[in-house]
């Protein structure tokens, strides 16, 4: 069976050896709640070597920033900080003509201490590739902070899933 | 009373749906999302085509 768009992206990231965490709607689906999302939200470890690996992998899939900037500019911490301060940027949105139905959003700063969250992450086995997904508590905390109606609805459901999983233990 | 019963019935139904979802593999969950996206893309494309064909001819 042909790989879906998301599997292709995850496989490319795995091949690159990049450290990343899936957050956002795709993480909600993988944790066990069926809800629609067109975006893939990623938190990358922002050290230069890791960023380079991840950006190269995404670039090979045709991903480019939607804004008129280059992917390489995202590598520079001072530039990212300027975008955050001057443009209020939270994520850099990428699109690819090869994968038009999946936009990738990269967090411009780590929304939680990355290494600790990476250690707690869910390793979701998709048969040919293993995806690293922010843990339920980390995802809930992130969504509570974001605080938009969709985030708060996700929090309500993720907490119900947490209770459900707790009952099984 | 019947409303309270109905709400409790809904809660139980939601819990059962959640349990059913949690029994799916990660791959099955992701495939559901991929199918939903393909369906949405086709629906959007069809809506665009309808809108174009509805435009008055000049």
PDB file of N, CA and C in Angstrom, chain A residues 24-26 28-29 33-38 41 139-140 142-144 146-158:
ATOM      1  N   UNK A  24       0.259  19.431  18.161  1.00  0.00           N
ATOM      2  CA  UNK A  24      -0.881  19.860  17.337  1.00  0.00           C
ATOM      3  C   UNK A  24      -1.843  18.723  17.025  1.00  0.00           C
ATOM      4  N   UNK A  25      -2.636  18.939  15.976  1.00  0.00           N
ATOM      5  CA  UNK A  25      -3.739  18.032  15.660  1.00  0.00           C
ATOM      6  C   UNK A  25      -3.300  16.614  15.333  1.00  0.00           C
ATOM      7  N   UNK A  26      -2.163  16.467  14.638  1.00  0.00           N
ATOM      8  CA  UNK A  26      -1.701  15.111  14.299  1.00  0.00           C
ATOM      9  C   UNK A  26      -1.355  14.353  15.586  1.00  0.00           C
ATOM     10  N   UNK A  28      -2.797  14.857  18.435  1.00  0.00           N
ATOM     11  CA  UNK A  28      -4.091  14.525  19.057  1.00  0.00           C
ATOM     12  C   UNK A  28      -4.652  13.240  18.435  1.00  0.00           C
ATOM     13  N   UNK A  29      -4.565  13.137  17.107  1.00  0.00           N
ATOM     14  CA  UNK A  29      -5.056  11.930  16.424  1.00  0.00           C
ATOM     15  C   UNK A  29      -4.263  10.706  16.862  1.00  0.00           C
ATOM     16  N   UNK A  33      -7.660  10.506  19.387  1.00  0.00           N
ATOM     17  CA  UNK A  33      -8.919  11.220  19.144  1.00  0.00           C
ATOM     18  C   UNK A  33      -9.032  11.593  17.669  1.00  0.00           C
ATOM     19  N   UNK A  34     -10.091  11.107  16.993  1.00  0.00           N
ATOM     20  CA  UNK A  34     -10.232  11.409  15.564  1.00  0.00           C
ATOM     21  C   UNK A  34     -10.722  12.828  15.333  1.00  0.00           C
ATOM     22  N   UNK A  35      -9.821  13.707  14.935  1.00  0.00           N
ATOM     23  CA  UNK A  35     -10.272  15.044  14.550  1.00  0.00           C
ATOM     24  C   UNK A  35      -9.450  15.515  13.359  1.00  0.00           C
ATOM     25  N   UNK A  36     -10.080  16.325  12.517  1.00  0.00           N
ATOM     26  CA  UNK A  36      -9.441  16.722  11.271  1.00  0.00           C
ATOM     27  C   UNK A  36      -8.365  17.781  11.506  1.00  0.00           C
ATOM     28  N   UNK A  37      -7.276  17.679  10.782  1.00  0.00           N
ATOM     29  CA  UNK A  37      -6.281  18.752  10.719  1.00  0.00           C
ATOM     30  C   UNK A  37      -5.530  18.624   9.404  1.00  0.00           C
ATOM     31  N   UNK A  38      -5.191  19.755   8.811  1.00  0.00           N
ATOM     32  CA  UNK A  38      -4.447  19.715   7.548  1.00  0.00           C
ATOM     33  C   UNK A  38      -2.963  19.982   7.779  1.00  0.00           C
ATOM     34  N   UNK A  41       2.297  19.982  12.861  1.00  0.00           N
ATOM     35  CA  UNK A  41       3.055  20.896  13.733  1.00  0.00           C
ATOM     36  C   UNK A  41       4.231  20.142  14.337  1.00  0.00           C
ATOM     37  N   UNK A 139       1.581  17.595  25.708  1.00  0.00           N
ATOM     38  CA  UNK A 139       0.643  18.115  24.705  1.00  0.00           C
ATOM     39  C   UNK A 139      -0.491  18.896  25.381  1.00  0.00           C
ATOM     40  N   UNK A 140      -0.985  18.355  26.491  1.00  0.00           N
ATOM     41  CA  UNK A 140      -2.064  19.030  27.219  1.00  0.00           C
ATOM     42  C   UNK A 140      -1.579  20.397  27.722  1.00  0.00           C
ATOM     43  N   UNK A 142       0.857  22.249  26.562  1.00  0.00           N
ATOM     44  CA  UNK A 142       1.083  23.152  25.425  1.00  0.00           C
ATOM     45  C   UNK A 142      -0.234  23.717  24.918  1.00  0.00           C
ATOM     46  N   UNK A 143      -1.242  22.873  24.829  1.00  0.00           N
ATOM     47  CA  UNK A 143      -2.525  23.308  24.300  1.00  0.00           C
ATOM     48  C   UNK A 143      -3.248  24.222  25.299  1.00  0.00           C
ATOM     49  N   UNK A 144      -3.071  23.938  26.567  1.00  0.00           N
ATOM     50  CA  UNK A 144      -3.688  24.810  27.570  1.00  0.00           C
ATOM     51  C   UNK A 144      -3.078  26.222  27.466  1.00  0.00           C
ATOM     52  N   UNK A 146      -1.750  27.578  24.759  1.00  0.00           N
ATOM     53  CA  UNK A 146      -2.179  28.202  23.495  1.00  0.00           C
ATOM     54  C   UNK A 146      -3.576  28.790  23.677  1.00  0.00           C
ATOM     55  N   UNK A 147      -4.465  28.043  24.322  1.00  0.00           N
ATOM     56  CA  UNK A 147      -5.729  28.597  24.810  1.00  0.00           C
ATOM     57  C   UNK A 147      -6.792  28.962  23.783  1.00  0.00           C
ATOM     58  N   UNK A 148      -6.615  28.607  22.511  1.00  0.00           N
ATOM     59  CA  UNK A 148      -7.675  28.892  21.538  1.00  0.00           C
ATOM     60  C   UNK A 148      -8.800  27.879  21.730  1.00  0.00           C
ATOM     61  N   UNK A 149     -10.008  28.178  21.226  1.00  0.00           N
ATOM     62  CA  UNK A 149     -11.136  27.259  21.460  1.00  0.00           C
ATOM     63  C   UNK A 149     -10.816  25.810  21.051  1.00  0.00           C
ATOM     64  N   UNK A 150     -10.188  25.625  19.882  1.00  0.00           N
ATOM     65  CA  UNK A 150      -9.863  24.267  19.437  1.00  0.00           C
ATOM     66  C   UNK A 150      -8.860  23.605  20.393  1.00  0.00           C
ATOM     67  N   UNK A 151      -7.906  24.395  20.900  1.00  0.00           N
ATOM     68  CA  UNK A 151      -6.926  23.834  21.838  1.00  0.00           C
ATOM     69  C   UNK A 151      -7.620  23.372  23.126  1.00  0.00           C
ATOM     70  N   UNK A 152      -8.550  24.208  23.621  1.00  0.00           N
ATOM     71  CA  UNK A 152      -9.205  23.874  24.888  1.00  0.00           C
ATOM     72  C   UNK A 152     -10.126  22.663  24.715  1.00  0.00           C
ATOM     73  N   UNK A 153     -10.741  22.546  23.550  1.00  0.00           N
ATOM     74  CA  UNK A 153     -11.550  21.354  23.264  1.00  0.00           C
ATOM     75  C   UNK A 153     -10.635  20.111  23.225  1.00  0.00           C
ATOM     76  N   UNK A 154      -9.455  20.266  22.601  1.00  0.00           N
ATOM     77  CA  UNK A 154      -8.490  19.161  22.583  1.00  0.00           C
ATOM     78  C   UNK A 154      -8.075  18.775  24.005  1.00  0.00           C
ATOM     79  N   UNK A 155      -7.844  19.789  24.857  1.00  0.00           N
ATOM     80  CA  UNK A 155      -7.435  19.521  26.243  1.00  0.00           C
ATOM     81  C   UNK A 155      -8.496  18.668  26.942  1.00  0.00           C
ATOM     82  N   UNK A 156      -9.768  19.059  26.751  1.00  0.00           N
ATOM     83  CA  UNK A 156     -10.871  18.322  27.397  1.00  0.00           C
ATOM     84  C   UNK A 156     -10.829  16.840  26.984  1.00  0.00           C
ATOM     85  N   UNK A 157     -10.630  16.602  25.713  1.00  0.00           N
ATOM     86  CA  UNK A 157     -10.659  15.224  25.206  1.00  0.00           C
ATOM     87  C   UNK A 157      -9.381  14.469  25.593  1.00  0.00           C
ATOM     88  N   UNK A 158      -8.234  15.153  25.508  1.00  0.00           N
ATOM     89  CA  UNK A 158      -6.974  14.486  25.872  1.00  0.00           C
ATOM     90  C   UNK A 158      -6.973  14.089  27.352  1.00  0.00           C
TER      91      UNK A 158
END
